[in-house]
PDB file of N, H, CA, C and O in Angstrom:
ATOM      1  N   MET A   1      31.073  82.671-121.191  1.00  0.00           N
ATOM      2  CA  MET A   1      31.273  81.733-122.279  1.00  0.00           C
ATOM      3  C   MET A   1      31.956  80.491-121.723  1.00  0.00           C
ATOM      4  O   MET A   1      32.942  80.584-120.991  1.00  0.00           O
ATOM      5  N   VAL A   2      31.421  79.333-122.078  1.00  0.00           N
ATOM      6  H   VAL A   2      30.621  79.257-122.672  1.00  0.00           H
ATOM      7  CA  VAL A   2      32.006  78.083-121.594  1.00  0.00           C
ATOM      8  C   VAL A   2      33.045  77.559-122.574  1.00  0.00           C
ATOM      9  O   VAL A   2      33.007  77.839-123.773  1.00  0.00           O
ATOM     10  N   ASN A   3      33.964  76.795-122.026  1.00  0.00           N
ATOM     11  H   ASN A   3      33.995  76.567-121.053  1.00  0.00           H
ATOM     12  CA  ASN A   3      34.971  76.131-122.843  1.00  0.00           C
ATOM     13  C   ASN A   3      34.347  74.825-123.347  1.00  0.00           C
ATOM     14  O   ASN A   3      34.433  73.789-122.688  1.00  0.00           O
ATOM     15  N   SER A   4      33.733  74.890-124.498  1.00  0.00           N
ATOM     16  H   SER A   4      33.664  75.732-125.033  1.00  0.00           H
ATOM     17  CA  SER A   4      32.996  73.757-125.065  1.00  0.00           C
ATOM     18  C   SER A   4      33.863  72.519-125.220  1.00  0.00           C
ATOM     19  O   SER A   4      33.429  71.410-124.910  1.00  0.00           O
ATOM     20  N   ASN A   5      35.075  72.704-125.694  1.00  0.00           N
ATOM     21  H   ASN A   5      35.428  73.605-125.946  1.00  0.00           H
ATOM     22  CA  ASN A   5      35.969  71.557-125.902  1.00  0.00           C
ATOM     23  C   ASN A   5      36.279  70.840-124.596  1.00  0.00           C
ATOM     24  O   ASN A   5      36.343  69.612-124.557  1.00  0.00           O
ATOM     25  N   ALA A   6      36.471  71.608-123.528  1.00  0.00           N
ATOM     26  H   ALA A   6      36.419  72.607-123.560  1.00  0.00           H
ATOM     27  CA  ALA A   6      36.770  71.000-122.234  1.00  0.00           C
ATOM     28  C   ALA A   6      35.575  70.207-121.723  1.00  0.00           C
ATOM     29  O   ALA A   6      35.740  69.097-121.217  1.00  0.00           O
ATOM     30  N   ILE A   7      34.382  70.762-121.848  1.00  0.00           N
ATOM     31  H   ILE A   7      34.249  71.664-122.259  1.00  0.00           H
ATOM     32  CA  ILE A   7      33.185  70.051-121.390  1.00  0.00           C
ATOM     33  C   ILE A   7      32.992  68.771-122.201  1.00  0.00           C
ATOM     34  O   ILE A   7      32.742  67.707-121.635  1.00  0.00           O
ATOM     35  N   LYS A   8      33.105  68.872-123.504  1.00  0.00           N
ATOM     36  H   LYS A   8      33.309  69.737-123.964  1.00  0.00           H
ATOM     37  CA  LYS A   8      32.938  67.689-124.356  1.00  0.00           C
ATOM     38  C   LYS A   8      33.989  66.632-124.016  1.00  0.00           C
ATOM     39  O   LYS A   8      33.696  65.436-124.010  1.00  0.00           O
ATOM     40  N   SER A   9      35.193  67.072-123.738  1.00  0.00           N
ATOM     41  H   SER A   9      35.431  68.043-123.743  1.00  0.00           H
ATOM     42  CA  SER A   9      36.270  66.156-123.375  1.00  0.00           C
ATOM     43  C   SER A   9      35.946  65.425-122.070  1.00  0.00           C
ATOM     44  O   SER A   9      36.146  64.214-121.972  1.00  0.00           O
ATOM     45  N   TYR A  10      35.450  66.150-121.073  1.00  0.00           N
ATOM     46  H   TYR A  10      35.288  67.134-121.152  1.00  0.00           H
ATOM     47  CA  TYR A  10      35.089  65.528-119.800  1.00  0.00           C
ATOM     48  C   TYR A  10      33.928  64.559-119.969  1.00  0.00           C
ATOM     49  O   TYR A  10      33.891  63.523-119.305  1.00  0.00           O
ATOM     50  N   ILE A  11      32.987  64.876-120.839  1.00  0.00           N
ATOM     51  H   ILE A  11      33.017  65.718-121.378  1.00  0.00           H
ATOM     52  CA  ILE A  11      31.861  63.973-121.080  1.00  0.00           C
ATOM     53  C   ILE A  11      32.380  62.648-121.639  1.00  0.00           C
ATOM     54  O   ILE A  11      31.995  61.578-121.166  1.00  0.00           O
ATOM     55  N   VAL A  12      33.252  62.720-122.643  1.00  0.00           N
ATOM     56  H   VAL A  12      33.564  63.589-123.028  1.00  0.00           H
ATOM     57  CA  VAL A  12      33.822  61.512-123.252  1.00  0.00           C
ATOM     58  C   VAL A  12      34.700  60.773-122.247  1.00  0.00           C
ATOM     59  O   VAL A  12      34.624  59.550-122.128  1.00  0.00           O
ATOM     60  N   LYS A  13      35.524  61.512-121.535  1.00  0.00           N
ATOM     61  H   LYS A  13      35.586  62.505-121.632  1.00  0.00           H
ATOM     62  CA  LYS A  13      36.453  60.927-120.564  1.00  0.00           C
ATOM     63  C   LYS A  13      35.714  60.110-119.503  1.00  0.00           C
ATOM     64  O   LYS A  13      36.229  59.106-119.012  1.00  0.00           O
ATOM     65  N   ASN A  14      34.500  60.554-119.155  1.00  0.00           N
ATOM     66  H   ASN A  14      34.082  61.370-119.555  1.00  0.00           H
ATOM     67  CA  ASN A  14      33.711  59.860-118.143  1.00  0.00           C
ATOM     68  C   ASN A  14      32.772  58.810-118.734  1.00  0.00           C
ATOM     69  O   ASN A  14      31.992  58.188-118.013  1.00  0.00           O
ATOM     70  N   GLY A  15      32.853  58.620-120.052  1.00  0.00           N
ATOM     71  H   GLY A  15      33.487  59.126-120.638  1.00  0.00           H
ATOM     72  CA  GLY A  15      32.081  57.572-120.695  1.00  0.00           C
ATOM     73  C   GLY A  15      30.599  57.876-120.856  1.00  0.00           C
ATOM     74  O   GLY A  15      29.788  56.958-120.979  1.00  0.00           O
ATOM     75  N   PHE A  16      30.237  59.159-120.857  1.00  0.00           N
ATOM     76  H   PHE A  16      30.896  59.905-120.757  1.00  0.00           H
ATOM     77  CA  PHE A  16      28.844  59.566-121.018  1.00  0.00           C
ATOM     78  C   PHE A  16      28.591  60.104-122.416  1.00  0.00           C
ATOM     79  O   PHE A  16      29.517  60.449-123.150  1.00  0.00           O
ATOM     80  N   THR A  17      27.316  60.164-122.763  1.00  0.00           N
ATOM     81  H   THR A  17      26.564  59.883-122.166  1.00  0.00           H
ATOM     82  CA  THR A  17      26.885  60.906-123.942  1.00  0.00           C
ATOM     83  C   THR A  17      26.278  62.211-123.431  1.00  0.00           C
ATOM     84  O   THR A  17      25.972  62.338-122.245  1.00  0.00           O
ATOM     85  N   GLN A  18      26.106  63.174-124.328  1.00  0.00           N
ATOM     86  H   GLN A  18      26.354  63.071-125.291  1.00  0.00           H
ATOM     87  CA  GLN A  18      25.465  64.425-123.912  1.00  0.00           C
ATOM     88  C   GLN A  18      24.041  64.148-123.439  1.00  0.00           C
ATOM     89  O   GLN A  18      23.553  64.806-122.521  1.00  0.00           O
ATOM     90  N   GLU A  19      23.386  63.196-124.048  1.00  0.00           N
ATOM     91  H   GLU A  19      23.783  62.661-124.794  1.00  0.00           H
ATOM     92  CA  GLU A  19      22.015  62.855-123.639  1.00  0.00           C
ATOM     93  C   GLU A  19      21.980  62.328-122.204  1.00  0.00           C
ATOM     94  O   GLU A  19      21.086  62.680-121.435  1.00  0.00           O
ATOM     95  N   GLU A  20      22.943  61.494-121.846  1.00  0.00           N
ATOM     96  H   GLU A  20      23.669  61.208-122.470  1.00  0.00           H
ATOM     97  CA  GLU A  20      23.003  60.964-120.479  1.00  0.00           C
ATOM     98  C   GLU A  20      23.269  62.065-119.467  1.00  0.00           C
ATOM     99  O   GLU A  20      22.674  62.079-118.390  1.00  0.00           O
ATOM    100  N   VAL A  21      24.163  62.990-119.811  1.00  0.00           N
ATOM    101  H   VAL A  21      24.646  62.978-120.687  1.00  0.00           H
ATOM    102  CA  VAL A  21      24.463  64.106-118.914  1.00  0.00           C
ATOM    103  C   VAL A  21      23.231  65.002-118.761  1.00  0.00           C
ATOM    104  O   VAL A  21      22.929  65.467-117.662  1.00  0.00           O
ATOM    105  N   ALA A  22      22.530  65.237-119.853  1.00  0.00           N
ATOM    106  H   ALA A  22      22.775  64.859-120.746  1.00  0.00           H
ATOM    107  CA  ALA A  22      21.311  66.061-119.797  1.00  0.00           C
ATOM    108  C   ALA A  22      20.295  65.445-118.842  1.00  0.00           C
ATOM    109  O   ALA A  22      19.673  66.156-118.053  1.00  0.00           O
ATOM    110  N   LYS A  23      20.126  64.131-118.910  1.00  0.00           N
ATOM    111  H   LYS A  23      20.632  63.554-119.551  1.00  0.00           H
ATOM    112  CA  LYS A  23      19.185  63.452-118.011  1.00  0.00           C
ATOM    113  C   LYS A  23      19.603  63.619-116.558  1.00  0.00           C
ATOM    114  O   LYS A  23      18.761  63.836-115.686  1.00  0.00           O
ATOM    115  N   LYS A  24      20.900  63.518-116.297  1.00  0.00           N
ATOM    116  H   LYS A  24      21.583  63.342-117.005  1.00  0.00           H
ATOM    117  CA  LYS A  24      21.396  63.683-114.929  1.00  0.00           C
ATOM    118  C   LYS A  24      21.178  65.118-114.426  1.00  0.00           C
ATOM    119  O   LYS A  24      21.007  65.342-113.228  1.00  0.00           O
ATOM    120  N   LEU A  25      21.187  66.081-115.349  1.00  0.00           N
ATOM    121  H   LEU A  25      21.327  65.899-116.322  1.00  0.00           H
ATOM    122  CA  LEU A  25      20.939  67.484-114.993  1.00  0.00           C
ATOM    123  C   LEU A  25      19.445  67.816-114.957  1.00  0.00           C
ATOM    124  O   LEU A  25      19.054  68.909-114.546  1.00  0.00           O
ATOM    125  N   CYS A  26      18.620  66.866-115.389  1.00  0.00           N
ATOM    126  H   CYS A  26      18.938  65.979-115.723  1.00  0.00           H
ATOM    127  CA  CYS A  26      17.165  67.061-115.481  1.00  0.00           C
ATOM    128  C   CYS A  26      16.804  68.160-116.478  1.00  0.00           C
ATOM    129  O   CYS A  26      15.890  68.953-116.249  1.00  0.00           O
ATOM    130  N   ILE A  27      17.540  68.190-117.587  1.00  0.00           N
ATOM    131  H   ILE A  27      18.282  67.547-117.773  1.00  0.00           H
ATOM    132  CA  ILE A  27      17.222  69.103-118.679  1.00  0.00           C
ATOM    133  C   ILE A  27      17.213  68.297-119.977  1.00  0.00           C
ATOM    134  O   ILE A  27      17.690  67.163-120.010  1.00  0.00           O
ATOM    135  N   SER A  28      16.679  68.871-121.022  1.00  0.00           N
ATOM    136  H   SER A  28      16.291  69.792-120.996  1.00  0.00           H
ATOM    137  CA  SER A  28      16.635  68.162-122.296  1.00  0.00           C
ATOM    138  C   SER A  28      18.015  68.154-122.953  1.00  0.00           C
ATOM    139  O   SER A  28      18.880  68.972-122.642  1.00  0.00           O
ATOM    140  N   TYR A  29      18.191  67.209-123.865  1.00  0.00           N
ATOM    141  H   TYR A  29      17.488  66.544-124.117  1.00  0.00           H
ATOM    142  CA  TYR A  29      19.422  67.152-124.640  1.00  0.00           C
ATOM    143  C   TYR A  29      19.619  68.459-125.396  1.00  0.00           C
ATOM    144  O   TYR A  29      20.732  68.981-125.463  1.00  0.00           O
ATOM    145  N   GLN A  30      18.532  68.989-125.968  1.00  0.00           N
ATOM    146  H   GLN A  30      17.628  68.565-125.914  1.00  0.00           H
ATOM    147  CA  GLN A  30      18.613  70.231-126.741  1.00  0.00           C
ATOM    148  C   GLN A  30      19.093  71.389-125.871  1.00  0.00           C
ATOM    149  O   GLN A  30      19.903  72.205-126.311  1.00  0.00           O
ATOM    150  N   SER A  31      18.592  71.460-124.636  1.00  0.00           N
ATOM    151  H   SER A  31      17.935  70.797-124.279  1.00  0.00           H
ATOM    152  CA  SER A  31      19.018  72.527-123.722  1.00  0.00           C
ATOM    153  C   SER A  31      20.503  72.417-123.398  1.00  0.00           C
ATOM    154  O   SER A  31      21.225  73.414-123.410  1.00  0.00           O
ATOM    155  N   LEU A  32      20.947  71.206-123.112  1.00  0.00           N
ATOM    156  H   LEU A  32      20.360  70.397-123.103  1.00  0.00           H
ATOM    157  CA  LEU A  32      22.368  71.007-122.812  1.00  0.00           C
ATOM    158  C   LEU A  32      23.217  71.385-124.006  1.00  0.00           C
ATOM    159  O   LEU A  32      24.237  72.059-123.859  1.00  0.00           O
ATOM    160  N   ASN A  33      22.807  70.959-125.179  1.00  0.00           N
ATOM    161  H   ASN A  33      21.979  70.412-125.298  1.00  0.00           H
ATOM    162  CA  ASN A  33      23.561  71.269-126.387  1.00  0.00           C
ATOM    163  C   ASN A  33      23.670  72.782-126.600  1.00  0.00           C
ATOM    164  O   ASN A  33      24.735  73.280-126.963  1.00  0.00           O
ATOM    165  N   LEU A  34      22.584  73.507-126.377  1.00  0.00           N
ATOM    166  H   LEU A  34      21.719  73.103-126.082  1.00  0.00           H
ATOM    167  CA  LEU A  34      22.623  74.970-126.510  1.00  0.00           C
ATOM    168  C   LEU A  34      23.595  75.588-125.504  1.00  0.00           C
ATOM    169  O   LEU A  34      24.310  76.538-125.822  1.00  0.00           O
ATOM    170  N   LYS A  35      23.613  75.044-124.301  1.00  0.00           N
ATOM    171  H   LYS A  35      23.032  74.272-124.043  1.00  0.00           H
ATOM    172  CA  LYS A  35      24.507  75.571-123.263  1.00  0.00           C
ATOM    173  C   LYS A  35      25.970  75.263-123.587  1.00  0.00           C
ATOM    174  O   LYS A  35      26.834  76.129-123.448  1.00  0.00           O
ATOM    175  N   ILE A  36      26.244  74.036-124.017  1.00  0.00           N
ATOM    176  H   ILE A  36      25.542  73.332-124.130  1.00  0.00           H
ATOM    177  CA  ILE A  36      27.616  73.657-124.360  1.00  0.00           C
ATOM    178  C   ILE A  36      28.128  74.493-125.525  1.00  0.00           C
ATOM    179  O   ILE A  36      29.313  74.822-125.580  1.00  0.00           O
ATOM    180  N   ASN A  37      27.249  74.835-126.449  1.00  0.00           N
ATOM    181  H   ASN A  37      26.287  74.568-126.404  1.00  0.00           H
ATOM    182  CA  ASN A  37      27.647  75.595-127.637  1.00  0.00           C
ATOM    183  C   ASN A  37      27.464  77.099-127.494  1.00  0.00           C
ATOM    184  O   ASN A  37      27.421  77.828-128.485  1.00  0.00           O
ATOM    185  N   ASN A  38      27.355  77.553-126.246  1.00  0.00           N
ATOM    186  H   ASN A  38      27.389  76.961-125.442  1.00  0.00           H
ATOM    187  CA  ASN A  38      27.341  78.985-125.908  1.00  0.00           C
ATOM    188  C   ASN A  38      26.171  79.760-126.517  1.00  0.00           C
ATOM    189  O   ASN A  38      26.299  80.946-126.822  1.00  0.00           O
ATOM    190  N   LYS A  39      25.037  79.090-126.691  1.00  0.00           N
ATOM    191  H   LYS A  39      24.933  78.126-126.443  1.00  0.00           H
ATOM    192  CA  LYS A  39      23.835  79.784-127.166  1.00  0.00           C
ATOM    193  C   LYS A  39      22.999  80.247-125.974  1.00  0.00           C
ATOM    194  O   LYS A  39      22.288  81.250-126.044  1.00  0.00           O
ATOM    195  N   VAL A  40      23.103  79.491-124.874  1.00  0.00           N
ATOM    196  H   VAL A  40      23.681  78.677-124.817  1.00  0.00           H
ATOM    197  CA  VAL A  40      22.387  79.768-123.631  1.00  0.00           C
ATOM    198  C   VAL A  40      23.381  79.544-122.497  1.00  0.00           C
ATOM    199  O   VAL A  40      24.232  78.659-122.589  1.00  0.00           O
ATOM    200  N   GLU A  41      23.283  80.334-121.426  1.00  0.00           N
ATOM    201  H   GLU A  41      22.592  81.053-121.351  1.00  0.00           H
ATOM    202  CA  GLU A  41      24.227  80.206-120.317  1.00  0.00           C
ATOM    203  C   GLU A  41      23.824  79.101-119.350  1.00  0.00           C
ATOM    204  O   GLU A  41      22.639  78.839-119.144  1.00  0.00           O
ATOM    205  N   PHE A  42      24.827  78.458-118.759  1.00  0.00           N
ATOM    206  H   PHE A  42      25.790  78.671-118.925  1.00  0.00           H
ATOM    207  CA  PHE A  42      24.597  77.530-117.657  1.00  0.00           C
ATOM    208  C   PHE A  42      24.240  78.332-116.420  1.00  0.00           C
ATOM    209  O   PHE A  42      24.794  79.411-116.207  1.00  0.00           O
ATOM    210  N   SER A  43      23.326  77.828-115.600  1.00  0.00           N
ATOM    211  H   SER A  43      22.876  76.951-115.774  1.00  0.00           H
ATOM    212  CA  SER A  43      23.087  78.439-114.299  1.00  0.00           C
ATOM    213  C   SER A  43      24.237  78.018-113.386  1.00  0.00           C
ATOM    214  O   SER A  43      24.969  77.078-113.698  1.00  0.00           O
ATOM    215  N   VAL A  44      24.393  78.696-112.285  1.00  0.00           N
ATOM    216  H   VAL A  44      23.799  79.460-112.031  1.00  0.00           H
ATOM    217  CA  VAL A  44      25.446  78.334-111.335  1.00  0.00           C
ATOM    218  C   VAL A  44      25.194  76.917-110.830  1.00  0.00           C
ATOM    219  O   VAL A  44      26.127  76.124-110.708  1.00  0.00           O
ATOM    220  N   TYR A  45      23.930  76.598-110.534  1.00  0.00           N
ATOM    221  H   TYR A  45      23.172  77.242-110.633  1.00  0.00           H
ATOM    222  CA  TYR A  45      23.580  75.252-110.075  1.00  0.00           C
ATOM    223  C   TYR A  45      24.002  74.215-111.116  1.00  0.00           C
ATOM    224  O   TYR A  45      24.612  73.202-110.773  1.00  0.00           O
ATOM    225  N   GLU A  46      23.679  74.466-112.382  1.00  0.00           N
ATOM    226  H   GLU A  46      23.184  75.289-112.660  1.00  0.00           H
ATOM    227  CA  GLU A  46      24.029  73.520-113.450  1.00  0.00           C
ATOM    228  C   GLU A  46      25.537  73.351-113.580  1.00  0.00           C
ATOM    229  O   GLU A  46      26.020  72.242-113.810  1.00  0.00           O
ATOM    230  N   ALA A  47      26.274  74.433-113.436  1.00  0.00           N
ATOM    231  H   ALA A  47      25.881  75.333-113.249  1.00  0.00           H
ATOM    232  CA  ALA A  47      27.737  74.348-113.519  1.00  0.00           C
ATOM    233  C   ALA A  47      28.286  73.478-112.389  1.00  0.00           C
ATOM    234  O   ALA A  47      29.145  72.626-112.618  1.00  0.00           O
ATOM    235  N   TYR A  48      27.788  73.694-111.167  1.00  0.00           N
ATOM    236  H   TYR A  48      27.090  74.386-110.981  1.00  0.00           H
ATOM    237  CA  TYR A  48      28.233  72.867-110.036  1.00  0.00           C
ATOM    238  C   TYR A  48      27.838  71.404-110.236  1.00  0.00           C
ATOM    239  O   TYR A  48      28.626  70.498-109.964  1.00  0.00           O
ATOM    240  N   LYS A  49      26.623  71.185-110.708  1.00  0.00           N
ATOM    241  H   LYS A  49      25.983  71.921-110.929  1.00  0.00           H
ATOM    242  CA  LYS A  49      26.139  69.827-110.927  1.00  0.00           C
ATOM    243  C   LYS A  49      26.968  69.134-112.016  1.00  0.00           C
ATOM    244  O   LYS A  49      27.288  67.952-111.890  1.00  0.00           O
ATOM    245  N   MET A  50      27.314  69.860-113.081  1.00  0.00           N
ATOM    246  H   MET A  50      27.054  70.820-113.184  1.00  0.00           H
ATOM    247  CA  MET A  50      28.167  69.302-114.145  1.00  0.00           C
ATOM    248  C   MET A  50      29.515  68.884-113.567  1.00  0.00           C
ATOM    249  O   MET A  50      30.030  67.819-113.905  1.00  0.00           O
ATOM    250  N   CYS A  51      30.085  69.712-112.703  1.00  0.00           N
ATOM    251  H   CYS A  51      29.666  70.577-112.429  1.00  0.00           H
ATOM    252  CA  CYS A  51      31.367  69.370-112.081  1.00  0.00           C
ATOM    253  C   CYS A  51      31.247  68.088-111.275  1.00  0.00           C
ATOM    254  O   CYS A  51      32.143  67.244-111.288  1.00  0.00           O
ATOM    255  N   GLU A  52      30.135  67.954-110.579  1.00  0.00           N
ATOM    256  H   GLU A  52      29.407  68.639-110.569  1.00  0.00           H
ATOM    257  CA  GLU A  52      29.892  66.762-109.778  1.00  0.00           C
ATOM    258  C   GLU A  52      29.738  65.525-110.672  1.00  0.00           C
ATOM    259  O   GLU A  52      30.350  64.489-110.417  1.00  0.00           O
ATOM    260  N   ILE A  53      28.935  65.642-111.695  1.00  0.00           N
ATOM    261  H   ILE A  53      28.438  66.485-111.902  1.00  0.00           H
ATOM    262  CA  ILE A  53      28.660  64.518-112.609  1.00  0.00           C
ATOM    263  C   ILE A  53      29.916  64.094-113.356  1.00  0.00           C
ATOM    264  O   ILE A  53      30.177  62.901-113.509  1.00  0.00           O
ATOM    265  N   LEU A  54      30.696  65.067-113.821  1.00  0.00           N
ATOM    266  H   LEU A  54      30.485  66.036-113.697  1.00  0.00           H
ATOM    267  CA  LEU A  54      31.845  64.790-114.685  1.00  0.00           C
ATOM    268  C   LEU A  54      33.177  64.753-113.948  1.00  0.00           C
ATOM    269  O   LEU A  54      34.233  64.667-114.575  1.00  0.00           O
ATOM    270  N   ASN A  55      33.132  64.817-112.616  1.00  0.00           N
ATOM    271  H   ASN A  55      32.274  64.886-112.107  1.00  0.00           H
ATOM    272  CA  ASN A  55      34.359  64.786-111.800  1.00  0.00           C
ATOM    273  C   ASN A  55      35.342  65.877-112.197  1.00  0.00           C
ATOM    274  O   ASN A  55      36.546  65.640-112.289  1.00  0.00           O
ATOM    275  N   ILE A  56      34.813  67.078-112.432  1.00  0.00           N
ATOM    276  H   ILE A  56      33.835  67.271-112.358  1.00  0.00           H
ATOM    277  CA  ILE A  56      35.658  68.221-112.774  1.00  0.00           C
ATOM    278  C   ILE A  56      36.127  68.846-111.464  1.00  0.00           C
ATOM    279  O   ILE A  56      35.299  69.218-110.633  1.00  0.00           O
ATOM    280  N   PRO A  57      37.442  68.970-111.263  1.00  0.00           N
ATOM    281  CA  PRO A  57      37.946  69.586-110.027  1.00  0.00           C
ATOM    282  C   PRO A  57      37.438  71.028-109.885  1.00  0.00           C
ATOM    283  O   PRO A  57      37.341  71.764-110.867  1.00  0.00           O
ATOM    284  N   CYS A  58      37.120  71.409-108.656  1.00  0.00           N
ATOM    285  H   CYS A  58      37.198  70.811-107.859  1.00  0.00           H
ATOM    286  CA  CYS A  58      36.592  72.756-108.392  1.00  0.00           C
ATOM    287  C   CYS A  58      37.504  73.851-108.942  1.00  0.00           C
ATOM    288  O   CYS A  58      37.030  74.883-109.417  1.00  0.00           O
ATOM    289  N   GLU A  59      38.813  73.617-108.874  1.00  0.00           N
ATOM    290  H   GLU A  59      39.197  72.779-108.488  1.00  0.00           H
ATOM    291  CA  GLU A  59      39.746  74.645-109.332  1.00  0.00           C
ATOM    292  C   GLU A  59      39.694  74.837-110.852  1.00  0.00           C
ATOM    293  O   GLU A  59      40.168  75.855-111.357  1.00  0.00           O
ATOM    294  N   GLU A  60      39.132  73.884-111.579  1.00  0.00           N
ATOM    295  H   GLU A  60      38.748  73.057-111.169  1.00  0.00           H
ATOM    296  CA  GLU A  60      38.993  74.018-113.029  1.00  0.00           C
ATOM    297  C   GLU A  60      37.651  74.622-113.442  1.00  0.00           C
ATOM    298  O   GLU A  60      37.466  74.994-114.601  1.00  0.00           O
ATOM    299  N   MET A  61      36.727  74.716-112.508  1.00  0.00           N
ATOM    300  H   MET A  61      36.877  74.413-111.567  1.00  0.00           H
ATOM    301  CA  MET A  61      35.376  75.193-112.832  1.00  0.00           C
ATOM    302  C   MET A  61      35.389  76.573-113.491  1.00  0.00           C
ATOM    303  O   MET A  61      34.703  76.799-114.488  1.00  0.00           O
ATOM    304  N   LYS A  62      36.165  77.482-112.932  1.00  0.00           N
ATOM    305  H   LYS A  62      36.723  77.299-112.122  1.00  0.00           H
ATOM    306  CA  LYS A  62      36.197  78.847-113.467  1.00  0.00           C
ATOM    307  C   LYS A  62      36.700  78.860-114.911  1.00  0.00           C
ATOM    308  O   LYS A  62      36.123  79.540-115.759  1.00  0.00           O
ATOM    309  N   SER A  63      37.746  78.130-115.190  1.00  0.00           N
ATOM    310  H   SER A  63      38.215  77.577-114.500  1.00  0.00           H
ATOM    311  CA  SER A  63      38.316  78.153-116.542  1.00  0.00           C
ATOM    312  C   SER A  63      37.422  77.438-117.556  1.00  0.00           C
ATOM    313  O   SER A  63      37.532  77.686-118.757  1.00  0.00           O
ATOM    314  N   ILE A  64      36.549  76.563-117.091  1.00  0.00           N
ATOM    315  H   ILE A  64      36.460  76.361-116.116  1.00  0.00           H
ATOM    316  CA  ILE A  64      35.655  75.852-118.010  1.00  0.00           C
ATOM    317  C   ILE A  64      34.337  76.584-118.194  1.00  0.00           C
ATOM    318  O   ILE A  64      33.889  76.775-119.325  1.00  0.00           O
ATOM    319  N   PHE A  65      33.716  76.993-117.110  1.00  0.00           N
ATOM    320  H   PHE A  65      34.080  76.838-116.192  1.00  0.00           H
ATOM    321  CA  PHE A  65      32.379  77.579-117.198  1.00  0.00           C
ATOM    322  C   PHE A  65      32.370  79.105-117.333  1.00  0.00           C
ATOM    323  O   PHE A  65      31.346  79.698-117.671  1.00  0.00           O
ATOM    324  N   PHE A  66      33.501  79.724-117.069  1.00  0.00           N
ATOM    325  H   PHE A  66      34.333  79.243-116.794  1.00  0.00           H
ATOM    326  CA  PHE A  66      33.569  81.178-117.191  1.00  0.00           C
ATOM    327  C   PHE A  66      34.751  81.599-118.051  1.00  0.00           C
ATOM    328  O   PHE A  66      35.438  82.578-117.760  1.00  0.00           O
ATOM    329  N   ALA A  67      34.971  80.837-119.117  1.00  0.00           N
ATOM    330  H   ALA A  67      34.413  80.042-119.354  1.00  0.00           H
ATOM    331  CA  ALA A  67      36.083  81.101-120.039  1.00  0.00           C
ATOM    332  C   ALA A  67      35.807  82.376-120.827  1.00  0.00           C
ATOM    333  O   ALA A  67      34.659  82.788-120.994  1.00  0.00           O
ATOM    334  N   LYS A  68      36.876  82.983-121.303  1.00  0.00           N
ATOM    335  H   LYS A  68      37.808  82.648-121.168  1.00  0.00           H
ATOM    336  CA  LYS A  68      36.716  84.213-122.086  1.00  0.00           C
ATOM    337  C   LYS A  68      36.710  83.895-123.546  1.00  0.00           C
ATOM    338  O   LYS A  68      36.586  84.798-124.374  1.00  0.00           O
TER     339      LYS A  68
END
């Protein structure tokens, strides 16, 4: 389960929209939205790519993408 609030916060903090992030991930806006809202899981590649796009420190990746 992902920490949706943290991801949304990083998207805003970096001045992106969810649509822009989806394009950078090469997925649809709908797919990203499902993943952010815990309907579908992020792949490991997508989680790493999100960290890269949103400047999320590696040490925070676990608490954001593998939250309980």
